[in-house]
mmCIF file of N, CA and C in Angstrom:
data_model
loop_
_atom_site.group_PDB
_atom_site.id
_atom_site.type_symbol
_atom_site.label_atom_id
_atom_site.label_comp_id
_atom_site.label_asym_id
_atom_site.label_seq_id
_atom_site.Cartn_x
_atom_site.Cartn_y
_atom_site.Cartn_z
ATOM 1 N N MET A 296 45.106 82.079 -18.080
ATOM 2 C CA MET A 296 46.165 83.041 -18.336
ATOM 3 C C MET A 296 45.661 84.032 -19.383
ATOM 4 N N ASN A 297 45.881 85.298 -19.155
ATOM 5 C CA ASN A 297 45.433 86.359 -20.040
ATOM 6 C C ASN A 297 46.651 87.218 -20.370
ATOM 7 N N LYS A 298 47.325 86.913 -21.475
ATOM 8 C CA LYS A 298 48.541 87.617 -21.877
ATOM 9 C C LYS A 298 48.452 87.940 -23.361
ATOM 10 N N THR A 299 48.686 89.190 -23.727
ATOM 11 C CA THR A 299 48.599 89.624 -25.109
ATOM 12 C C THR A 299 49.836 90.442 -25.455
ATOM 13 N N ILE A 300 50.423 90.139 -26.611
ATOM 14 C CA ILE A 300 51.543 90.920 -27.130
ATOM 15 C C ILE A 300 51.222 91.251 -28.577
ATOM 16 N N VAL A 301 51.176 92.532 -28.903
ATOM 17 C CA VAL A 301 50.905 92.960 -30.274
ATOM 18 C C VAL A 301 51.939 93.994 -30.692
ATOM 19 N N MET A 302 52.251 93.981 -31.996
ATOM 20 C CA MET A 302 53.150 94.977 -32.562
ATOM 21 C C MET A 302 52.453 95.574 -33.774
ATOM 22 N N GLY A 303 52.349 96.878 -33.788
ATOM 23 C CA GLY A 303 51.689 97.542 -34.899
ATOM 24 C C GLY A 303 51.973 99.027 -34.883
ATOM 25 N N ARG A 304 51.289 99.721 -35.777
ATOM 26 C CA ARG A 304 51.468 101.166 -35.900
ATOM 27 C C ARG A 304 50.295 101.912 -35.270
ATOM 28 N N LEU A 305 50.605 103.014 -34.600
ATOM 29 C CA LEU A 305 49.559 103.838 -34.006
ATOM 30 C C LEU A 305 48.723 104.472 -35.113
ATOM 31 N N THR A 306 47.409 104.364 -34.991
ATOM 32 C CA THR A 306 46.518 104.943 -35.994
ATOM 33 C C THR A 306 46.190 106.394 -35.672
ATOM 34 N N ARG A 307 46.498 106.817 -34.459
ATOM 35 C CA ARG A 307 46.267 108.198 -34.037
ATOM 36 C C ARG A 307 47.169 108.477 -32.847
ATOM 37 N N ASP A 308 47.362 109.742 -32.531
ATOM 38 C CA ASP A 308 48.151 110.114 -31.356
ATOM 39 C C ASP A 308 47.423 109.652 -30.100
ATOM 40 N N PRO A 309 48.166 109.233 -29.074
ATOM 41 C CA PRO A 309 47.515 108.870 -27.807
ATOM 42 C C PRO A 309 46.779 110.051 -27.201
ATOM 43 N N GLU A 310 45.700 109.743 -26.502
ATOM 44 C CA GLU A 310 44.899 110.767 -25.832
ATOM 45 C C GLU A 310 45.037 110.552 -24.326
ATOM 46 N N LEU A 311 45.604 111.533 -23.627
ATOM 47 C CA LEU A 311 45.824 111.429 -22.188
ATOM 48 C C LEU A 311 44.714 112.159 -21.448
ATOM 49 N N ARG A 312 44.147 111.473 -20.475
ATOM 50 C CA ARG A 312 43.146 112.059 -19.583
ATOM 51 C C ARG A 312 43.482 111.637 -18.158
ATOM 52 N N TYR A 313 42.697 112.166 -17.217
ATOM 53 C CA TYR A 313 42.882 111.831 -15.813
ATOM 54 C C TYR A 313 41.553 111.391 -15.226
ATOM 55 N N THR A 314 41.594 110.389 -14.338
ATOM 56 C CA THR A 314 40.367 109.930 -13.702
ATOM 57 C C THR A 314 39.842 111.036 -12.786
ATOM 58 N N GLN A 315 38.523 111.044 -12.592
ATOM 59 C CA GLN A 315 37.922 112.095 -11.772
ATOM 60 C C GLN A 315 38.276 111.941 -10.300
ATOM 61 N N ALA A 316 38.179 110.755 -9.784
ATOM 62 C CA ALA A 316 38.356 110.554 -8.353
ATOM 63 C C ALA A 316 39.809 110.688 -7.907
ATOM 64 N N ALA A 317 40.699 109.898 -8.483
ATOM 65 C CA ALA A 317 42.078 109.848 -7.992
ATOM 66 C C ALA A 317 43.063 110.620 -8.857
ATOM 67 N N GLN A 318 42.586 111.226 -9.941
ATOM 68 C CA GLN A 318 43.456 111.961 -10.864
ATOM 69 C C GLN A 318 44.605 111.097 -11.397
ATOM 70 N N LEU A 319 44.299 109.826 -11.702
ATOM 71 C CA LEU A 319 45.295 108.929 -12.282
ATOM 72 C C LEU A 319 45.340 109.146 -13.790
ATOM 73 N N PRO A 320 46.553 109.204 -14.389
ATOM 74 C CA PRO A 320 46.641 109.368 -15.835
ATOM 75 C C PRO A 320 46.249 108.087 -16.568
ATOM 76 N N VAL A 321 45.497 108.249 -17.650
ATOM 77 C CA VAL A 321 45.107 107.123 -18.497
ATOM 78 C C VAL A 321 45.221 107.582 -19.953
ATOM 79 N N ALA A 322 45.927 106.801 -20.772
ATOM 80 C CA ALA A 322 46.110 107.122 -22.186
ATOM 81 C C ALA A 322 45.411 106.071 -23.025
ATOM 82 N N ARG A 323 44.726 106.525 -24.064
ATOM 83 C CA ARG A 323 44.046 105.627 -25.001
ATOM 84 C C ARG A 323 44.610 105.862 -26.400
ATOM 85 N N PHE A 324 44.823 104.761 -27.120
ATOM 86 C CA PHE A 324 45.269 104.840 -28.504
ATOM 87 C C PHE A 324 44.879 103.547 -29.203
ATOM 88 N N SER A 325 45.061 103.503 -30.499
ATOM 89 C CA SER A 325 44.743 102.272 -31.223
ATOM 90 C C SER A 325 45.914 101.885 -32.104
ATOM 91 N N LEU A 326 46.024 100.564 -32.329
ATOM 92 C CA LEU A 326 47.103 100.007 -33.145
ATOM 93 C C LEU A 326 46.534 99.290 -34.353
ATOM 94 N N ALA A 327 47.196 99.457 -35.491
ATOM 95 C CA ALA A 327 46.904 98.687 -36.692
ATOM 96 C C ALA A 327 47.947 97.579 -36.757
ATOM 97 N N VAL A 328 47.487 96.334 -36.694
ATOM 98 C CA VAL A 328 48.383 95.178 -36.638
ATOM 99 C C VAL A 328 48.156 94.321 -37.878
ATOM 100 N N ASN A 329 49.231 94.105 -38.638
ATOM 101 C CA ASN A 329 49.144 93.278 -39.840
ATOM 102 C C ASN A 329 48.958 91.809 -39.475
ATOM 103 N N ARG A 330 48.143 91.117 -40.259
ATOM 104 C CA ARG A 330 48.026 89.665 -40.108
ATOM 105 C C ARG A 330 49.196 89.039 -40.845
ATOM 106 N N ARG A 331 49.883 88.136 -40.202
ATOM 107 C CA ARG A 331 51.111 87.574 -40.748
ATOM 108 C C ARG A 331 50.890 86.638 -41.929
ATOM 109 N N PHE A 332 49.984 85.706 -41.804
ATOM 110 C CA PHE A 332 49.850 84.662 -42.805
ATOM 111 C C PHE A 332 48.564 84.838 -43.600
ATOM 112 N N SER A 333 48.425 85.981 -44.195
ATOM 113 C CA SER A 333 47.239 86.305 -44.956
ATOM 114 C C SER A 333 47.624 86.468 -46.420
ATOM 115 N N LYS A 334 46.813 85.914 -47.328
ATOM 116 C CA LYS A 334 47.107 86.056 -48.755
ATOM 117 C C LYS A 334 46.941 87.502 -49.194
ATOM 118 N N GLU A 335 45.938 88.176 -48.662
ATOM 119 C CA GLU A 335 45.740 89.587 -48.927
ATOM 120 C C GLU A 335 46.211 90.372 -47.713
ATOM 121 N N LYS A 336 46.540 91.626 -47.941
ATOM 122 C CA LYS A 336 46.957 92.465 -46.816
ATOM 123 C C LYS A 336 45.753 92.732 -45.938
ATOM 124 N N GLU A 337 45.752 92.159 -44.757
ATOM 125 C CA GLU A 337 44.662 92.351 -43.808
ATOM 126 C C GLU A 337 45.218 92.951 -42.529
ATOM 127 N N VAL A 338 44.444 93.824 -41.940
ATOM 128 C CA VAL A 338 44.865 94.533 -40.734
ATOM 129 C C VAL A 338 43.791 94.387 -39.676
ATOM 130 N N ASP A 339 44.215 94.167 -38.437
ATOM 131 C CA ASP A 339 43.309 94.198 -37.292
ATOM 132 C C ASP A 339 43.618 95.466 -36.509
ATOM 133 N N TYR A 340 42.579 96.084 -35.974
ATOM 134 C CA TYR A 340 42.721 97.312 -35.201
ATOM 135 C C TYR A 340 42.367 97.017 -33.749
ATOM 136 N N PHE A 341 43.254 97.401 -32.832
ATOM 137 C CA PHE A 341 43.059 97.138 -31.416
ATOM 138 C C PHE A 341 43.083 98.446 -30.636
ATOM 139 N N ASP A 342 42.122 98.598 -29.733
ATOM 140 C CA ASP A 342 42.117 99.727 -28.807
ATOM 141 C C ASP A 342 42.987 99.358 -27.623
ATOM 142 N N VAL A 343 43.818 100.299 -27.199
ATOM 143 C CA VAL A 343 44.764 100.054 -26.106
ATOM 144 C C VAL A 343 44.571 101.127 -25.042
ATOM 145 N N VAL A 344 44.648 100.702 -23.785
ATOM 146 C CA VAL A 344 44.540 101.614 -22.643
ATOM 147 C C VAL A 344 45.778 101.427 -21.768
ATOM 148 N N ALA A 345 46.465 102.526 -21.477
ATOM 149 C CA ALA A 345 47.634 102.499 -20.602
ATOM 150 C C ALA A 345 47.347 103.376 -19.384
ATOM 151 N N TRP A 346 47.841 102.947 -18.230
ATOM 152 C CA TRP A 346 47.584 103.656 -16.980
ATOM 153 C C TRP A 346 48.878 104.162 -16.364
ATOM 154 N N GLN A 347 48.769 105.185 -15.556
ATOM 155 C CA GLN A 347 49.787 105.780 -14.695
ATOM 156 C C GLN A 347 51.084 106.075 -15.441
ATOM 157 N N HIS A 348 52.225 105.510 -15.024
ATOM 158 C CA HIS A 348 53.519 105.847 -15.626
ATOM 159 C C HIS A 348 53.566 105.429 -17.095
ATOM 160 N N ASN A 349 52.976 104.285 -17.389
ATOM 161 C CA ASN A 349 52.935 103.816 -18.773
ATOM 162 C C ASN A 349 52.134 104.797 -19.636
ATOM 163 N N ALA A 350 51.052 105.340 -19.103
ATOM 164 C CA ALA A 350 50.237 106.318 -19.833
ATOM 165 C C ALA A 350 51.041 107.588 -20.118
ATOM 166 N N GLN A 351 51.797 108.042 -19.144
ATOM 167 C CA GLN A 351 52.605 109.245 -19.326
ATOM 168 C C GLN A 351 53.716 109.019 -20.348
ATOM 169 N N PHE A 352 54.332 107.833 -20.320
ATOM 170 C CA PHE A 352 55.369 107.478 -21.289
ATOM 171 C C PHE A 352 54.789 107.462 -22.707
ATOM 172 N N VAL A 353 53.670 106.773 -22.864
ATOM 173 C CA VAL A 353 53.013 106.663 -24.169
ATOM 174 C C VAL A 353 52.642 108.053 -24.690
ATOM 175 N N ASN A 354 52.060 108.874 -23.852
ATOM 176 C CA ASN A 354 51.636 110.207 -24.263
ATOM 177 C C ASN A 354 52.823 111.076 -24.671
ATOM 178 N N LYS A 355 53.926 110.923 -23.983
ATOM 179 C CA LYS A 355 55.090 111.770 -24.242
ATOM 180 C C LYS A 355 55.861 111.357 -25.492
ATOM 181 N N TYR A 356 55.962 110.049 -25.751
ATOM 182 C CA TYR A 356 56.871 109.582 -26.793
ATOM 183 C C TYR A 356 56.219 108.940 -28.022
ATOM 184 N N PHE A 357 54.982 108.498 -27.938
ATOM 185 C CA PHE A 357 54.358 107.811 -29.071
ATOM 186 C C PHE A 357 53.566 108.795 -29.924
ATOM 187 N N THR A 358 53.660 108.647 -31.243
ATOM 188 C CA THR A 358 52.897 109.482 -32.171
ATOM 189 C C THR A 358 52.318 108.616 -33.280
ATOM 190 N N LYS A 359 51.342 109.146 -33.936
ATOM 191 C CA LYS A 359 50.668 108.454 -35.034
ATOM 192 C C LYS A 359 51.684 107.939 -36.048
ATOM 193 N N GLY A 360 51.509 106.690 -36.452
ATOM 194 C CA GLY A 360 52.369 106.087 -37.460
ATOM 195 C C GLY A 360 53.549 105.317 -36.910
ATOM 196 N N GLN A 361 53.899 105.505 -35.647
ATOM 197 C CA GLN A 361 55.039 104.814 -35.068
ATOM 198 C C GLN A 361 54.770 103.333 -34.907
ATOM 199 N N LEU A 362 55.806 102.524 -35.133
ATOM 200 C CA LEU A 362 55.736 101.091 -34.899
ATOM 201 C C LEU A 362 56.075 100.835 -33.435
ATOM 202 N N VAL A 363 55.143 100.251 -32.696
ATOM 203 C CA VAL A 363 55.336 99.996 -31.264
ATOM 204 C C VAL A 363 54.897 98.576 -30.914
ATOM 205 N N CYS A 364 55.352 98.129 -29.780
ATOM 206 C CA CYS A 364 54.964 96.828 -29.246
ATOM 207 C C CYS A 364 54.300 97.068 -27.894
ATOM 208 N N VAL A 365 53.174 96.396 -27.680
ATOM 209 C CA VAL A 365 52.437 96.533 -26.425
ATOM 210 C C VAL A 365 52.245 95.152 -25.834
ATOM 211 N N GLU A 366 52.551 95.041 -24.560
ATOM 212 C CA GLU A 366 52.370 93.792 -23.821
ATOM 213 C C GLU A 366 51.363 94.057 -22.714
ATOM 214 N N GLY A 367 50.372 93.198 -22.620
ATOM 215 C CA GLY A 367 49.358 93.421 -21.603
ATOM 216 C C GLY A 367 48.354 92.295 -21.549
ATOM 217 N N ARG A 368 47.093 92.665 -21.278
ATOM 218 C CA ARG A 368 46.030 91.667 -21.160
ATOM 219 C C ARG A 368 44.779 92.190 -21.841
ATOM 220 N N LEU A 369 43.915 91.280 -22.257
ATOM 221 C CA LEU A 369 42.631 91.661 -22.830
ATOM 222 C C LEU A 369 41.631 91.880 -21.719
ATOM 223 N N GLN A 370 40.779 92.865 -21.901
ATOM 224 C CA GLN A 370 39.736 93.140 -20.924
ATOM 225 C C GLN A 370 38.479 93.574 -21.656
ATOM 226 N N GLN A 371 37.340 93.029 -21.227
ATOM 227 C CA GLN A 371 36.064 93.413 -21.821
ATOM 228 C C GLN A 371 35.383 94.425 -20.908
ATOM 229 N N ARG A 372 34.878 95.488 -21.523
ATOM 230 C CA ARG A 372 34.178 96.531 -20.798
ATOM 231 C C ARG A 372 32.712 96.489 -21.212
ATOM 232 N N LYS A 373 31.802 96.670 -20.261
ATOM 233 C CA LYS A 373 30.373 96.661 -20.542
ATOM 234 C C LYS A 373 29.758 97.937 -19.986
ATOM 235 N N TRP A 374 28.857 98.552 -20.776
ATOM 236 C CA TRP A 374 28.137 99.734 -20.317
ATOM 237 C C TRP A 374 26.787 99.796 -21.011
ATOM 238 N N THR A 375 25.935 100.659 -20.513
ATOM 239 C CA THR A 375 24.617 100.860 -21.100
ATOM 240 C C THR A 375 24.605 102.227 -21.771
ATOM 241 N N ASP A 376 24.216 102.260 -23.054
ATOM 242 C CA ASP A 376 24.202 103.534 -23.779
ATOM 243 C C ASP A 376 22.961 104.353 -23.427
ATOM 244 N N ARG A 377 22.813 105.503 -24.042
ATOM 245 C CA ARG A 377 21.707 106.422 -23.738
ATOM 246 C C ARG A 377 20.345 105.813 -24.034
ATOM 247 N N ASP A 378 20.309 104.883 -24.988
ATOM 248 C CA ASP A 378 19.047 104.245 -25.365
ATOM 249 C C ASP A 378 18.734 103.013 -24.519
ATOM 250 N N GLY A 379 19.590 102.710 -23.546
ATOM 251 C CA GLY A 379 19.358 101.567 -22.676
ATOM 252 C C GLY A 379 19.895 100.251 -23.217
ATOM 253 N N ASN A 380 20.654 100.296 -24.319
ATOM 254 C CA ASN A 380 21.233 99.084 -24.897
ATOM 255 C C ASN A 380 22.557 98.751 -24.226
ATOM 256 N N ASN A 381 22.801 97.464 -24.010
ATOM 257 C CA ASN A 381 24.088 97.034 -23.476
ATOM 258 C C ASN A 381 25.129 97.102 -24.583
ATOM 259 N N ARG A 382 26.270 97.675 -24.279
ATOM 260 C CA ARG A 382 27.380 97.789 -25.217
ATOM 261 C C ARG A 382 28.596 97.114 -24.619
ATOM 262 N N TYR A 383 29.461 96.608 -25.501
ATOM 263 C CA TYR A 383 30.666 95.917 -25.070
ATOM 264 C C TYR A 383 31.854 96.415 -25.879
ATOM 265 N N ALA A 384 33.008 96.415 -25.265
ATOM 266 C CA ALA A 384 34.256 96.743 -25.951
ATOM 267 C C ALA A 384 35.347 95.850 -25.383
ATOM 268 N N VAL A 385 36.197 95.357 -26.254
ATOM 269 C CA VAL A 385 37.361 94.580 -25.831
ATOM 270 C C VAL A 385 38.581 95.459 -26.064
ATOM 271 N N GLU A 386 39.390 95.636 -25.031
ATOM 272 C CA GLU A 386 40.560 96.499 -25.092
ATOM 273 C C GLU A 386 41.776 95.746 -24.584
ATOM 274 N N ILE A 387 42.928 96.191 -25.022
ATOM 275 C CA ILE A 387 44.185 95.695 -24.463
ATOM 276 C C ILE A 387 44.583 96.665 -23.359
ATOM 277 N N ILE A 388 44.760 96.150 -22.155
ATOM 278 C CA ILE A 388 45.254 96.962 -21.049
ATOM 279 C C ILE A 388 46.766 96.799 -21.055
ATOM 280 N N ALA A 389 47.479 97.854 -21.438
ATOM 281 C CA ALA A 389 48.931 97.795 -21.611
ATOM 282 C C ALA A 389 49.632 97.768 -20.267
ATOM 283 N N GLU A 390 50.463 96.763 -20.083
ATOM 284 C CA GLU A 390 51.313 96.701 -18.902
ATOM 285 C C GLU A 390 52.706 97.238 -19.216
ATOM 286 N N SER A 391 53.142 97.053 -20.476
ATOM 287 C CA SER A 391 54.427 97.569 -20.957
ATOM 288 C C SER A 391 54.258 98.028 -22.390
ATOM 289 N N SER A 392 54.947 99.087 -22.748
ATOM 290 C CA SER A 392 54.909 99.613 -24.112
ATOM 291 C C SER A 392 56.341 99.905 -24.544
ATOM 292 N N TYR A 393 56.670 99.530 -25.794
ATOM 293 C CA TYR A 393 58.035 99.646 -26.288
ATOM 294 C C TYR A 393 58.051 100.246 -27.693
ATOM 295 N N PHE A 394 59.166 100.879 -28.033
ATOM 296 C CA PHE A 394 59.406 101.284 -29.416
ATOM 297 C C PHE A 394 59.795 100.017 -30.167
ATOM 298 N N ALA A 395 59.285 99.838 -31.382
ATOM 299 C CA ALA A 395 59.594 98.630 -32.144
ATOM 300 C C ALA A 395 60.227 98.943 -33.486
ATOM 301 N N GLY A 396 60.181 100.175 -33.933
ATOM 302 C CA GLY A 396 60.716 100.525 -35.249
ATOM 303 C C GLY A 396 62.057 101.209 -35.146
ATOM 304 N N SER A 397 62.663 101.412 -36.307
ATOM 305 C CA SER A 397 63.918 102.135 -36.361
ATOM 306 C C SER A 397 63.645 103.630 -36.262
ATOM 307 N N LYS A 398 64.695 104.391 -36.119
ATOM 308 C CA LYS A 398 64.535 105.842 -36.076
ATOM 309 C C LYS A 398 64.007 106.331 -37.421
ATOM 310 N N PRO A 399 63.243 107.432 -37.437
ATOM 311 C CA PRO A 399 62.671 107.941 -38.684
ATOM 312 C C PRO A 399 63.734 108.310 -39.706
ATOM 313 N N ASN A 400 63.431 108.017 -40.969
ATOM 314 C CA ASN A 400 64.289 108.390 -42.072
ATOM 315 C C ASN A 400 63.406 109.102 -43.086
ATOM 316 N N ALA A 401 63.457 110.414 -43.121
ATOM 317 C CA ALA A 401 62.541 111.207 -43.940
ATOM 318 C C ALA A 401 62.653 110.882 -45.422
ATOM 319 N N ALA A 402 63.820 110.476 -45.899
ATOM 320 C CA ALA A 402 64.004 110.205 -47.323
ATOM 321 C C ALA A 402 63.236 108.969 -47.779
ATOM 322 N N SER A 403 63.083 107.983 -46.897
ATOM 323 C CA SER A 403 62.435 106.742 -47.317
ATOM 324 C C SER A 403 61.047 106.555 -46.731
ATOM 325 N N ALA A 404 60.586 107.496 -45.911
ATOM 326 C CA ALA A 404 59.274 107.356 -45.281
ATOM 327 C C ALA A 404 58.170 107.766 -46.247
ATOM 328 N N PRO A 405 57.017 107.089 -46.179
ATOM 329 C CA PRO A 405 55.900 107.460 -47.049
ATOM 330 C C PRO A 405 55.263 108.765 -46.586
ATOM 331 N N ASN A 406 54.458 109.370 -47.452
ATOM 332 C CA ASN A 406 53.801 110.629 -47.118
ATOM 333 C C ASN A 406 52.638 110.445 -46.169
ATOM 334 N N ASP A 407 51.888 109.352 -46.289
ATOM 335 C CA ASP A 407 50.711 109.106 -45.466
ATOM 336 C C ASP A 407 50.892 107.849 -44.642
ATOM 337 N N PHE A 408 50.064 107.698 -43.633
ATOM 338 C CA PHE A 408 50.103 106.506 -42.789
ATOM 339 C C PHE A 408 49.690 105.282 -43.594
ATOM 340 N N ASP A 409 50.506 104.263 -43.571
ATOM 341 C CA ASP A 409 50.226 103.007 -44.252
ATOM 342 C C ASP A 409 50.584 101.878 -43.300
ATOM 343 N N PRO A 410 49.604 101.116 -42.789
ATOM 344 C CA PRO A 410 49.905 100.083 -41.804
ATOM 345 C C PRO A 410 50.774 98.964 -42.346
ATOM 346 N N PHE A 411 50.959 98.876 -43.682
ATOM 347 C CA PHE A 411 51.777 97.802 -44.243
ATOM 348 C C PHE A 411 53.212 98.215 -44.469
ATOM 349 N N TYR A 412 53.501 99.469 -44.288
ATOM 350 C CA TYR A 412 54.858 99.962 -44.483
ATOM 351 C C TYR A 412 55.651 99.609 -43.246
ATOM 352 N N ASP A 413 56.634 98.714 -43.370
ATOM 353 C CA ASP A 413 57.277 98.246 -42.152
ATOM 354 C C ASP A 413 58.781 98.457 -42.089
ATOM 355 N N THR A 414 59.308 99.492 -42.729
ATOM 356 C CA THR A 414 60.738 99.727 -42.590
ATOM 357 C C THR A 414 61.061 100.979 -41.802
ATOM 358 N N ASP A 415 60.289 102.041 -41.971
ATOM 359 C CA ASP A 415 60.568 103.283 -41.257
ATOM 360 C C ASP A 415 59.281 103.911 -40.752
ATOM 361 N N VAL A 416 59.428 104.831 -39.836
ATOM 362 C CA VAL A 416 58.282 105.570 -39.315
ATOM 363 C C VAL A 416 57.885 106.612 -40.347
ATOM 364 N N PRO A 417 56.592 106.766 -40.646
ATOM 365 C CA PRO A 417 56.162 107.754 -41.631
ATOM 366 C C PRO A 417 56.588 109.176 -41.272
ATOM 367 N N ALA A 418 56.751 109.997 -42.290
ATOM 368 C CA ALA A 418 57.186 111.388 -42.090
ATOM 369 C C ALA A 418 56.209 112.140 -41.185
ATOM 370 N N ALA A 419 54.917 111.818 -41.280
ATOM 371 C CA ALA A 419 53.919 112.503 -40.453
ATOM 372 C C ALA A 419 54.176 112.274 -38.969
ATOM 373 N N ALA A 420 54.788 111.150 -38.624
ATOM 374 C CA ALA A 420 55.048 110.844 -37.216
ATOM 375 C C ALA A 420 56.219 111.639 -36.664
ATOM 376 N N GLN A 421 57.021 112.241 -37.555
ATOM 377 C CA GLN A 421 58.179 112.996 -37.097
ATOM 378 C C GLN A 421 57.798 114.351 -36.526
ATOM 379 N N ALA A 422 56.663 114.888 -36.953
ATOM 380 C CA ALA A 422 56.244 116.206 -36.464
ATOM 381 C C ALA A 422 55.907 116.106 -34.985
ATOM 382 N N SER A 423 56.347 117.085 -34.246
ATOM 383 C CA SER A 423 56.042 117.056 -32.814
ATOM 384 C C SER A 423 54.598 117.467 -32.602
ATOM 385 N N LYS A 424 54.013 116.896 -31.565
ATOM 386 C CA LYS A 424 52.631 117.229 -31.252
ATOM 387 C C LYS A 424 52.581 117.946 -29.923
ATOM 388 N N PRO A 425 51.612 118.827 -29.731
ATOM 389 C CA PRO A 425 51.503 119.522 -28.445
ATOM 390 C C PRO A 425 51.098 118.543 -27.354
ATOM 391 N N ARG A 426 51.622 118.739 -26.198
ATOM 392 C CA ARG A 426 51.357 117.855 -25.060
ATOM 393 C C ARG A 426 50.735 118.624 -23.911
ATOM 394 N N ALA A 427 49.842 117.937 -23.207
ATOM 395 C CA ALA A 427 49.266 118.525 -21.995
ATOM 396 C C ALA A 427 50.282 118.404 -20.870
ATOM 397 N N ALA A 428 50.372 119.377 -20.032
ATOM 398 C CA ALA A 428 51.335 119.353 -18.933
ATOM 399 C C ALA A 428 50.843 118.533 -17.776
#
């Protein structure tokens, strides 16, 4: 069984692209996820890939700093770089993506992105971002 559920804050705005062959939408973003039972504040960063309708949803509504929940599976990708070395990446392939935080409150939001701030969406996330049509 390969099932992953993570909740964290977007470290950057999602990037939407389209596949060359079938023109399928694919969105990539990363999440900063706090470790629950850590004596020090520790964060894990996960790369996430969303496809088709989920990719369009993520691209339209998710912005840097937002608290979101992603449900999906882990997948390892392998490729050869320009120097002929084998490279690997582990990504979460999102099957579902959800809003997990409350609505933004500008009065209590921090000025910069902080993955440990868990009450409101940062003020930077409130600014609208340009979207590709």
